[in-house]
Amino acid sequence: MRIGVLDVGSQAVNLVVSESGNRIEAKKPFPARSWKVRTHVATCIDPDGAIETKGRVRVADAVAEAVGHARRAGVEEIFAFGTAAIRDCANRERVLDEIEDRSGIRLGALSGVEEAELTFLAARSWLGREAGRMLLLDIGGGTLEVASGVRQLPELALSLPLGAGRMTREFLYDGDPPSSAAVRRLRRHVRSEIRDGVMPGHWPAPRTVVAASRTFYQLARLTGAAPMRHGPHRPRYVQRKPLRKWIERLSRLPSAKRERLPGVSAHRAHQILAGAVIAHELLGAFGEDTARVCPWGLREGILLRRFAEEPDSPQAACWTPAPWSRSLVLV
């Protein structure tokens, strides 16, 4: 059976298709097809938190196109969901209605904690048991996820509204580049929210610190990691000490110049400064100097969870039914 995961996020609509019968081994690439279209929904959110008309049209058209790709690829089951940009927007029901009218699919929603759990599963599967106790850090567009554990699913998991896109909209809006006062306000807010929400002293150590998400990958490139063209298995790390200097530099550069930096994509250049501030404060709160970047994330975690539920899976006995939005069967 071909299974698809359709992820509607703050920057793009992503579709991944894989075979349910495949045995996925740690650090082995998924035998999958992928498709993506940029929507930049995060730039179409008004001051009241609603997605504007042009953003709704973009995302509805992109989902309809993704569903068409899934049908042509022979997908029989698709897990379609919206992340924080859709889940938390003020006009969510209208957005979901327009997507359904255009594509025939009603998006489900994963909670932030479910996203943390599934991303942790992907990172654990990538790194393997030798990672021991693992601390997962994931900076998304709308939320920050943190999870910790020694098994395939975490013992502790939480989500905070500290995504790079959200923090950019809420704090770094007074110019491009933003004022130094705005950057200071952002840093104070992030530090306070992490201290009060995460409570770093409550998370067990020692641990392997793992960073998932494109934000962390781009920050790793800025701090000296190799580009992805050198292969996914080459170890890459985000380093906290160089991040401090990069925050100072990024805060002086407009987005048009940030996108020329190593690893920084044009569509994320406006929010990479907020991402750097969040990463720097997060690593500092946990007393960590580095975090290893994992190329697998939420979509791979959903596929792994789905495959583990098959009756003949060697992991099936270890799992309870997944809590995410139910699958939609394409006909």
mmCIF file of C-alpha atoms in Angstrom:
data_model
loop_
_atom_site.group_PDB
_atom_site.id
_atom_site.type_symbol
_atom_site.label_atom_id
_atom_site.label_comp_id
_atom_site.label_asym_id
_atom_site.label_seq_id
_atom_site.Cartn_x
_atom_site.Cartn_y
_atom_site.Cartn_z
ATOM 1 C CA MET A 1 0.000 0.000 0.000
ATOM 2 C CA ARG A 2 1.237 3.476 -0.841
ATOM 3 C CA ILE A 3 0.782 5.936 1.987
ATOM 4 C CA GLY A 4 1.106 9.693 1.788
ATOM 5 C CA VAL A 5 1.753 12.351 4.417
ATOM 6 C CA LEU A 6 0.507 15.815 3.506
ATOM 7 C CA ASP A 7 1.911 18.531 5.762
ATOM 8 C CA VAL A 8 0.484 22.040 5.446
ATOM 9 C CA GLY A 9 2.837 24.397 7.259
ATOM 10 C CA SER A 10 3.688 28.065 7.587
ATOM 11 C CA GLN A 11 5.992 28.137 4.554
ATOM 12 C CA ALA A 12 5.006 25.269 2.273
ATOM 13 C CA VAL A 13 2.776 22.302 1.517
ATOM 14 C CA ASN A 14 4.813 19.085 1.611
ATOM 15 C CA LEU A 15 3.803 15.659 0.351
ATOM 16 C CA VAL A 16 5.791 12.484 1.056
ATOM 17 C CA VAL A 17 4.755 9.115 -0.383
ATOM 18 C CA SER A 18 6.129 5.749 0.755
ATOM 19 C CA GLU A 19 5.263 2.051 0.628
ATOM 20 C CA SER A 20 3.723 0.613 3.798
ATOM 21 C CA GLY A 21 5.485 -2.716 3.314
ATOM 22 C CA ASN A 22 8.984 -1.237 3.443
ATOM 23 C CA ARG A 23 11.154 -2.025 6.419
ATOM 24 C CA ILE A 24 12.714 1.208 7.606
ATOM 25 C CA GLU A 25 16.110 0.895 9.252
ATOM 26 C CA ALA A 26 17.866 3.535 11.324
ATOM 27 C CA LYS A 27 19.817 6.018 9.204
ATOM 28 C CA LYS A 28 18.479 4.550 5.941
ATOM 29 C CA PRO A 29 16.685 6.972 3.618
ATOM 30 C CA PHE A 30 12.983 6.397 3.157
ATOM 31 C CA PRO A 31 12.172 4.842 -0.219
ATOM 32 C CA ALA A 32 9.832 7.744 -0.851
ATOM 33 C CA ARG A 33 8.799 10.373 -3.338
ATOM 34 C CA SER A 34 8.375 13.934 -2.206
ATOM 35 C CA TRP A 35 6.756 17.064 -3.575
ATOM 36 C CA LYS A 36 6.655 20.631 -2.259
ATOM 37 C CA VAL A 37 5.182 23.997 -3.155
ATOM 38 C CA ARG A 38 5.953 27.254 -1.358
ATOM 39 C CA THR A 39 2.918 29.098 -0.004
ATOM 40 C CA HIS A 40 4.463 31.602 2.458
ATOM 41 C CA VAL A 41 1.280 31.536 4.524
ATOM 42 C CA ALA A 42 3.205 33.052 7.448
ATOM 43 C CA THR A 43 3.496 36.303 5.478
ATOM 44 C CA CYS A 44 -0.282 36.430 4.963
ATOM 45 C CA ILE A 45 -1.389 36.553 8.604
ATOM 46 C CA ASP A 46 -3.083 39.800 9.637
ATOM 47 C CA PRO A 47 -2.639 41.515 13.034
ATOM 48 C CA ASP A 48 -5.667 39.647 14.398
ATOM 49 C CA GLY A 49 -4.076 36.277 13.610
ATOM 50 C CA ALA A 50 -6.277 35.423 10.614
ATOM 51 C CA ILE A 51 -4.928 34.147 7.288
ATOM 52 C CA GLU A 52 -5.720 36.718 4.594
ATOM 53 C CA THR A 53 -7.494 35.935 1.323
ATOM 54 C CA LYS A 54 -4.341 35.574 -0.774
ATOM 55 C CA GLY A 55 -2.887 33.167 1.776
ATOM 56 C CA ARG A 56 -6.043 31.049 1.835
ATOM 57 C CA VAL A 57 -6.072 30.870 -1.965
ATOM 58 C CA ARG A 58 -2.399 29.883 -2.096
ATOM 59 C CA VAL A 59 -2.731 27.101 0.442
ATOM 60 C CA ALA A 60 -6.010 25.743 -0.984
ATOM 61 C CA ASP A 61 -4.514 25.613 -4.493
ATOM 62 C CA ALA A 62 -1.335 23.966 -3.184
ATOM 63 C CA VAL A 63 -3.250 21.275 -1.274
ATOM 64 C CA ALA A 64 -5.394 20.548 -4.344
ATOM 65 C CA GLU A 65 -2.234 20.180 -6.433
ATOM 66 C CA ALA A 66 -0.674 17.899 -3.807
ATOM 67 C CA VAL A 67 -3.769 15.688 -3.753
ATOM 68 C CA GLY A 68 -3.502 15.424 -7.533
ATOM 69 C CA HIS A 69 0.138 14.300 -7.191
ATOM 70 C CA ALA A 70 -0.902 11.755 -4.552
ATOM 71 C CA ARG A 71 -3.607 10.268 -6.800
ATOM 72 C CA ARG A 72 -1.221 9.984 -9.733
ATOM 73 C CA ALA A 73 1.344 8.303 -7.470
ATOM 74 C CA GLY A 74 -1.203 5.638 -6.538
ATOM 75 C CA VAL A 75 -1.634 6.725 -2.914
ATOM 76 C CA GLU A 76 -4.394 4.787 -1.176
ATOM 77 C CA GLU A 77 -4.151 6.353 2.261
ATOM 78 C CA ILE A 78 -3.166 9.904 3.104
ATOM 79 C CA PHE A 79 -2.570 11.595 6.436
ATOM 80 C CA ALA A 80 -3.298 15.275 5.829
ATOM 81 C CA PHE A 81 -2.787 17.806 8.587
ATOM 82 C CA GLY A 82 -2.021 21.438 9.264
ATOM 83 C CA THR A 83 0.698 22.551 11.665
ATOM 84 C CA ALA A 84 0.569 25.618 13.922
ATOM 85 C CA ALA A 85 0.033 28.165 11.118
ATOM 86 C CA ILE A 86 -3.284 26.477 10.280
ATOM 87 C CA ARG A 87 -4.128 25.020 13.690
ATOM 88 C CA ASP A 88 -3.792 28.318 15.558
ATOM 89 C CA CYS A 89 -5.031 30.883 13.027
ATOM 90 C CA ALA A 90 -8.037 32.982 14.032
ATOM 91 C CA ASN A 91 -10.111 31.920 11.000
ATOM 92 C CA ARG A 92 -9.179 28.241 11.033
ATOM 93 C CA GLU A 93 -12.614 26.879 10.105
ATOM 94 C CA ARG A 94 -12.845 29.158 7.086
ATOM 95 C CA VAL A 95 -9.372 28.096 5.966
ATOM 96 C CA LEU A 96 -10.235 24.415 6.384
ATOM 97 C CA ASP A 97 -13.532 24.866 4.506
ATOM 98 C CA GLU A 98 -11.813 26.535 1.559
ATOM 99 C CA ILE A 99 -9.137 23.837 1.423
ATOM 100 C CA GLU A 100 -11.800 21.124 1.493
ATOM 101 C CA ASP A 101 -13.875 22.834 -1.218
ATOM 102 C CA ARG A 102 -10.823 23.077 -3.471
ATOM 103 C CA SER A 103 -9.175 19.712 -2.799
ATOM 104 C CA GLY A 104 -11.815 17.374 -1.383
ATOM 105 C CA ILE A 105 -9.709 16.815 1.754
ATOM 106 C CA ARG A 106 -10.447 18.067 5.252
ATOM 107 C CA LEU A 107 -7.193 18.725 7.056
ATOM 108 C CA GLY A 108 -6.779 17.268 10.506
ATOM 109 C CA ALA A 109 -4.591 18.772 13.199
ATOM 110 C CA LEU A 110 -1.829 17.434 15.384
ATOM 111 C CA SER A 111 -1.359 19.026 18.770
ATOM 112 C CA GLY A 112 2.035 20.482 19.554
ATOM 113 C CA VAL A 113 2.724 17.603 21.950
ATOM 114 C CA GLU A 114 1.860 15.048 19.248
ATOM 115 C CA GLU A 115 4.240 16.827 16.879
ATOM 116 C CA ALA A 116 6.959 16.609 19.535
ATOM 117 C CA GLU A 117 6.336 12.886 20.079
ATOM 118 C CA LEU A 118 6.378 12.007 16.383
ATOM 119 C CA THR A 119 9.459 14.106 15.637
ATOM 120 C CA PHE A 120 11.192 12.442 18.589
ATOM 121 C CA LEU A 121 10.314 9.045 17.087
ATOM 122 C CA ALA A 122 11.894 10.071 13.779
ATOM 123 C CA ALA A 123 15.065 11.324 15.465
ATOM 124 C CA ARG A 124 15.322 8.194 17.617
ATOM 125 C CA SER A 125 14.957 6.007 14.527
ATOM 126 C CA TRP A 126 17.652 8.005 12.755
ATOM 127 C CA LEU A 127 20.210 7.998 15.580
ATOM 128 C CA GLY A 128 19.423 4.569 17.021
ATOM 129 C CA ARG A 129 19.617 3.210 20.553
ATOM 130 C CA GLU A 130 23.253 4.238 20.956
ATOM 131 C CA ALA A 131 22.075 7.825 21.417
ATOM 132 C CA GLY A 132 20.911 6.865 24.919
ATOM 133 C CA ARG A 133 18.727 9.453 26.610
ATOM 134 C CA MET A 134 17.819 11.949 23.930
ATOM 135 C CA LEU A 135 16.715 15.564 24.214
ATOM 136 C CA LEU A 136 14.905 16.741 21.074
ATOM 137 C CA LEU A 137 14.649 20.430 20.147
ATOM 138 C CA ASP A 138 12.488 21.496 17.194
ATOM 139 C CA ILE A 139 11.906 25.132 16.160
ATOM 140 C CA GLY A 140 8.996 25.397 13.764
ATOM 141 C CA GLY A 141 7.314 28.396 12.224
ATOM 142 C CA GLY A 142 4.658 28.707 14.911
ATOM 143 C CA THR A 143 5.826 26.594 17.828
ATOM 144 C CA LEU A 144 8.832 25.188 19.649
ATOM 145 C CA GLU A 145 8.765 21.505 20.607
ATOM 146 C CA VAL A 146 10.923 19.824 23.247
ATOM 147 C CA ALA A 147 10.922 16.110 24.124
ATOM 148 C CA SER A 148 13.076 13.731 26.150
ATOM 149 C CA GLY A 149 13.311 9.982 26.646
ATOM 150 C CA VAL A 150 15.296 6.771 26.288
ATOM 151 C CA ARG A 151 12.821 4.755 24.216
ATOM 152 C CA GLN A 152 11.157 5.308 20.858
ATOM 153 C CA LEU A 153 8.540 7.625 22.298
ATOM 154 C CA PRO A 154 9.476 10.348 24.790
ATOM 155 C CA GLU A 155 8.731 10.369 28.503
ATOM 156 C CA LEU A 156 8.366 14.166 28.480
ATOM 157 C CA ALA A 157 7.090 16.329 25.621
ATOM 158 C CA LEU A 158 5.777 19.855 25.335
ATOM 159 C CA SER A 159 5.077 22.615 22.856
ATOM 160 C CA LEU A 160 5.400 26.377 23.313
ATOM 161 C CA PRO A 161 4.279 29.265 21.024
ATOM 162 C CA LEU A 162 7.881 30.206 20.260
ATOM 163 C CA GLY A 163 8.188 29.479 16.556
ATOM 164 C CA ALA A 164 10.580 31.532 14.420
ATOM 165 C CA GLY A 165 7.815 32.919 12.204
ATOM 166 C CA ARG A 166 5.544 33.787 15.120
ATOM 167 C CA MET A 167 8.331 35.557 17.032
ATOM 168 C CA THR A 168 9.295 37.514 13.909
ATOM 169 C CA ARG A 169 5.718 38.754 13.451
ATOM 170 C CA GLU A 170 5.246 39.584 17.124
ATOM 171 C CA PHE A 171 8.589 41.241 17.913
ATOM 172 C CA LEU A 172 10.672 42.072 14.835
ATOM 173 C CA TYR A 173 8.138 44.135 12.927
ATOM 174 C CA ASP A 174 9.584 47.658 13.250
ATOM 175 C CA GLY A 175 11.994 47.486 10.311
ATOM 176 C CA ASP A 176 14.178 45.353 8.083
ATOM 177 C CA PRO A 177 16.542 44.970 9.832
ATOM 178 C CA PRO A 178 14.660 45.414 13.107
ATOM 179 C CA SER A 179 15.749 47.843 15.804
ATOM 180 C CA SER A 180 18.123 46.728 18.528
ATOM 181 C CA ALA A 181 15.345 47.405 21.055
ATOM 182 C CA ALA A 182 13.071 44.938 19.234
ATOM 183 C CA VAL A 183 15.772 42.255 19.292
ATOM 184 C CA ARG A 184 16.289 42.819 23.033
ATOM 185 C CA ARG A 185 12.535 42.500 23.670
ATOM 186 C CA LEU A 186 12.487 39.254 21.705
ATOM 187 C CA ARG A 187 15.432 37.836 23.638
ATOM 188 C CA ARG A 188 13.857 38.711 27.013
ATOM 189 C CA HIS A 189 10.539 37.184 25.987
ATOM 190 C CA VAL A 190 12.082 33.938 24.704
ATOM 191 C CA ARG A 191 14.275 33.581 27.788
ATOM 192 C CA SER A 192 11.308 34.100 30.112
ATOM 193 C CA GLU A 193 9.020 31.706 28.225
ATOM 194 C CA ILE A 194 11.638 28.964 28.154
ATOM 195 C CA ARG A 195 12.406 29.373 31.846
ATOM 196 C CA ASP A 196 8.725 29.289 32.840
ATOM 197 C CA GLY A 197 7.408 26.821 30.265
ATOM 198 C CA VAL A 198 10.226 24.341 29.769
ATOM 199 C CA MET A 199 11.730 24.542 33.275
ATOM 200 C CA PRO A 200 15.074 23.115 32.027
ATOM 201 C CA GLY A 201 16.130 21.767 35.426
ATOM 202 C CA HIS A 202 13.307 19.205 35.307
ATOM 203 C CA TRP A 203 14.730 17.404 32.255
ATOM 204 C CA PRO A 204 17.032 14.428 32.974
ATOM 205 C CA ALA A 205 20.709 14.410 31.985
ATOM 206 C CA PRO A 206 23.133 13.224 30.640
ATOM 207 C CA ARG A 207 21.662 13.185 27.163
ATOM 208 C CA THR A 208 22.262 13.380 23.441
ATOM 209 C CA VAL A 209 20.899 16.710 22.210
ATOM 210 C CA VAL A 210 19.232 16.506 18.809
ATOM 211 C CA ALA A 211 17.909 19.395 16.721
ATOM 212 C CA ALA A 212 15.244 18.889 14.062
ATOM 213 C CA SER A 213 13.773 21.382 11.559
ATOM 214 C CA ARG A 214 15.000 23.503 8.690
ATOM 215 C CA THR A 215 15.668 26.383 11.074
ATOM 216 C CA PHE A 216 18.249 24.341 12.977
ATOM 217 C CA TYR A 217 19.806 23.034 9.762
ATOM 218 C CA GLN A 218 20.262 26.573 8.455
ATOM 219 C CA LEU A 219 21.727 27.704 11.774
ATOM 220 C CA ALA A 220 24.115 24.742 11.634
ATOM 221 C CA ARG A 221 25.262 25.873 8.198
ATOM 222 C CA LEU A 222 25.881 29.375 9.540
ATOM 223 C CA THR A 223 27.978 27.974 12.376
ATOM 224 C CA GLY A 224 30.139 25.847 10.095
ATOM 225 C CA ALA A 225 28.282 22.608 9.238
ATOM 226 C CA ALA A 226 28.611 21.009 5.815
ATOM 227 C CA PRO A 227 25.878 21.544 3.201
ATOM 228 C CA MET A 228 23.387 18.725 2.580
ATOM 229 C CA ARG A 229 24.934 17.957 -0.815
ATOM 230 C CA HIS A 230 27.731 16.247 1.135
ATOM 231 C CA GLY A 231 25.225 13.588 2.169
ATOM 232 C CA PRO A 232 22.638 13.202 4.946
ATOM 233 C CA HIS A 233 24.852 10.944 7.090
ATOM 234 C CA ARG A 234 27.624 13.473 7.649
ATOM 235 C CA PRO A 235 27.313 14.725 11.258
ATOM 236 C CA ARG A 236 26.194 18.346 11.529
ATOM 237 C CA TYR A 237 25.961 20.417 14.682
ATOM 238 C CA VAL A 238 24.466 23.706 15.780
ATOM 239 C CA GLN A 239 27.022 25.441 18.005
ATOM 240 C CA ARG A 240 25.813 27.907 20.612
ATOM 241 C CA LYS A 241 28.938 30.057 20.964
ATOM 242 C CA PRO A 242 29.100 31.141 17.289
ATOM 243 C CA LEU A 243 25.347 31.777 17.357
ATOM 244 C CA ARG A 244 25.857 34.825 19.590
ATOM 245 C CA LYS A 245 28.016 36.512 16.962
ATOM 246 C CA TRP A 246 25.601 35.499 14.216
ATOM 247 C CA ILE A 247 22.692 37.055 16.111
ATOM 248 C CA GLU A 248 24.605 40.337 16.208
ATOM 249 C CA ARG A 249 25.396 40.108 12.509
ATOM 250 C CA LEU A 250 21.898 39.030 11.428
ATOM 251 C CA SER A 251 20.339 41.841 13.429
ATOM 252 C CA ARG A 252 22.222 44.353 11.246
ATOM 253 C CA LEU A 253 21.345 42.759 7.897
ATOM 254 C CA PRO A 254 18.128 43.181 5.914
ATOM 255 C CA SER A 255 16.443 39.997 4.658
ATOM 256 C CA ALA A 256 17.748 40.542 1.130
ATOM 257 C CA LYS A 257 21.329 40.226 2.401
ATOM 258 C CA ARG A 258 20.628 37.410 4.868
ATOM 259 C CA GLU A 259 19.485 35.137 2.044
ATOM 260 C CA ARG A 260 22.986 35.352 0.532
ATOM 261 C CA LEU A 261 24.508 33.748 3.616
ATOM 262 C CA PRO A 262 25.523 30.047 3.634
ATOM 263 C CA GLY A 263 22.494 27.798 3.960
ATOM 264 C CA VAL A 264 19.900 30.560 4.444
ATOM 265 C CA SER A 265 17.005 30.202 2.013
ATOM 266 C CA ALA A 266 15.197 33.223 0.595
ATOM 267 C CA HIS A 267 11.831 32.246 2.070
ATOM 268 C CA ARG A 268 13.267 31.883 5.603
ATOM 269 C CA ALA A 269 15.672 34.815 5.577
ATOM 270 C CA HIS A 270 13.194 37.135 7.295
ATOM 271 C CA GLN A 271 12.833 34.783 10.286
ATOM 272 C CA ILE A 272 16.336 33.342 10.669
ATOM 273 C CA LEU A 273 17.244 36.030 13.232
ATOM 274 C CA ALA A 274 14.361 34.997 15.493
ATOM 275 C CA GLY A 275 15.326 31.354 14.970
ATOM 276 C CA ALA A 276 18.900 32.113 16.046
ATOM 277 C CA VAL A 277 17.719 33.908 19.186
ATOM 278 C CA ILE A 278 15.409 31.009 20.126
ATOM 279 C CA ALA A 279 18.131 28.395 19.525
ATOM 280 C CA HIS A 280 20.731 30.366 21.493
ATOM 281 C CA GLU A 281 18.431 30.851 24.483
ATOM 282 C CA LEU A 282 17.189 27.252 24.361
ATOM 283 C CA LEU A 283 20.657 25.693 24.356
ATOM 284 C CA GLY A 284 21.748 28.093 27.081
ATOM 285 C CA ALA A 285 18.780 27.213 29.288
ATOM 286 C CA PHE A 286 19.701 23.526 29.109
ATOM 287 C CA GLY A 287 23.403 24.241 29.621
ATOM 288 C CA GLU A 288 24.296 22.738 26.244
ATOM 289 C CA ASP A 289 26.957 23.968 23.806
ATOM 290 C CA THR A 290 25.913 21.965 20.740
ATOM 291 C CA ALA A 291 23.042 19.992 19.244
ATOM 292 C CA ARG A 292 23.283 17.425 16.475
ATOM 293 C CA VAL A 293 21.062 18.102 13.477
ATOM 294 C CA CYS A 294 18.759 15.263 12.399
ATOM 295 C CA PRO A 295 17.517 15.248 8.776
ATOM 296 C CA TRP A 296 14.329 13.352 9.695
ATOM 297 C CA GLY A 297 11.347 15.122 11.195
ATOM 298 C CA LEU A 298 7.600 15.079 11.653
ATOM 299 C CA ARG A 299 6.636 13.548 8.303
ATOM 300 C CA GLU A 300 9.062 10.657 8.755
ATOM 301 C CA GLY A 301 7.758 10.192 12.290
ATOM 302 C CA ILE A 302 4.186 9.844 11.004
ATOM 303 C CA LEU A 303 5.257 7.251 8.430
ATOM 304 C CA LEU A 304 7.224 5.289 11.025
ATOM 305 C CA ARG A 305 4.250 5.334 13.382
ATOM 306 C CA ARG A 306 1.906 4.182 10.632
ATOM 307 C CA PHE A 307 4.222 1.354 9.572
ATOM 308 C CA ALA A 308 4.621 0.196 13.168
ATOM 309 C CA GLU A 309 0.855 -0.301 13.416
ATOM 310 C CA GLU A 310 0.857 -2.988 10.726
ATOM 311 C CA PRO A 311 0.123 -6.455 12.159
ATOM 312 C CA ASP A 312 3.322 -8.001 10.777
ATOM 313 C CA SER A 313 5.575 -5.218 12.009
ATOM 314 C CA PRO A 314 8.133 -6.351 14.619
ATOM 315 C CA GLN A 315 7.323 -3.141 16.520
ATOM 316 C CA ALA A 316 3.541 -3.500 16.362
ATOM 317 C CA ALA A 317 3.185 -4.922 19.873
ATOM 318 C CA CYS A 318 4.927 -1.840 21.291
ATOM 319 C CA TRP A 319 2.397 0.638 19.957
ATOM 320 C CA THR A 320 -1.088 1.812 20.742
ATOM 321 C CA PRO A 321 -3.211 3.343 17.942
ATOM 322 C CA ALA A 322 -1.842 6.702 16.866
ATOM 323 C CA PRO A 323 -3.614 9.771 18.272
ATOM 324 C CA TRP A 324 -3.344 11.874 15.119
ATOM 325 C CA SER A 325 -6.127 12.827 12.706
ATOM 326 C CA ARG A 326 -7.500 9.788 10.927
ATOM 327 C CA SER A 327 -6.449 8.836 7.433
ATOM 328 C CA LEU A 328 -8.459 9.730 4.370
ATOM 329 C CA VAL A 329 -8.755 7.100 1.658
ATOM 330 C CA LEU A 330 -8.317 8.368 -1.874
ATOM 331 C CA VAL A 331 -10.500 6.731 -4.507
#
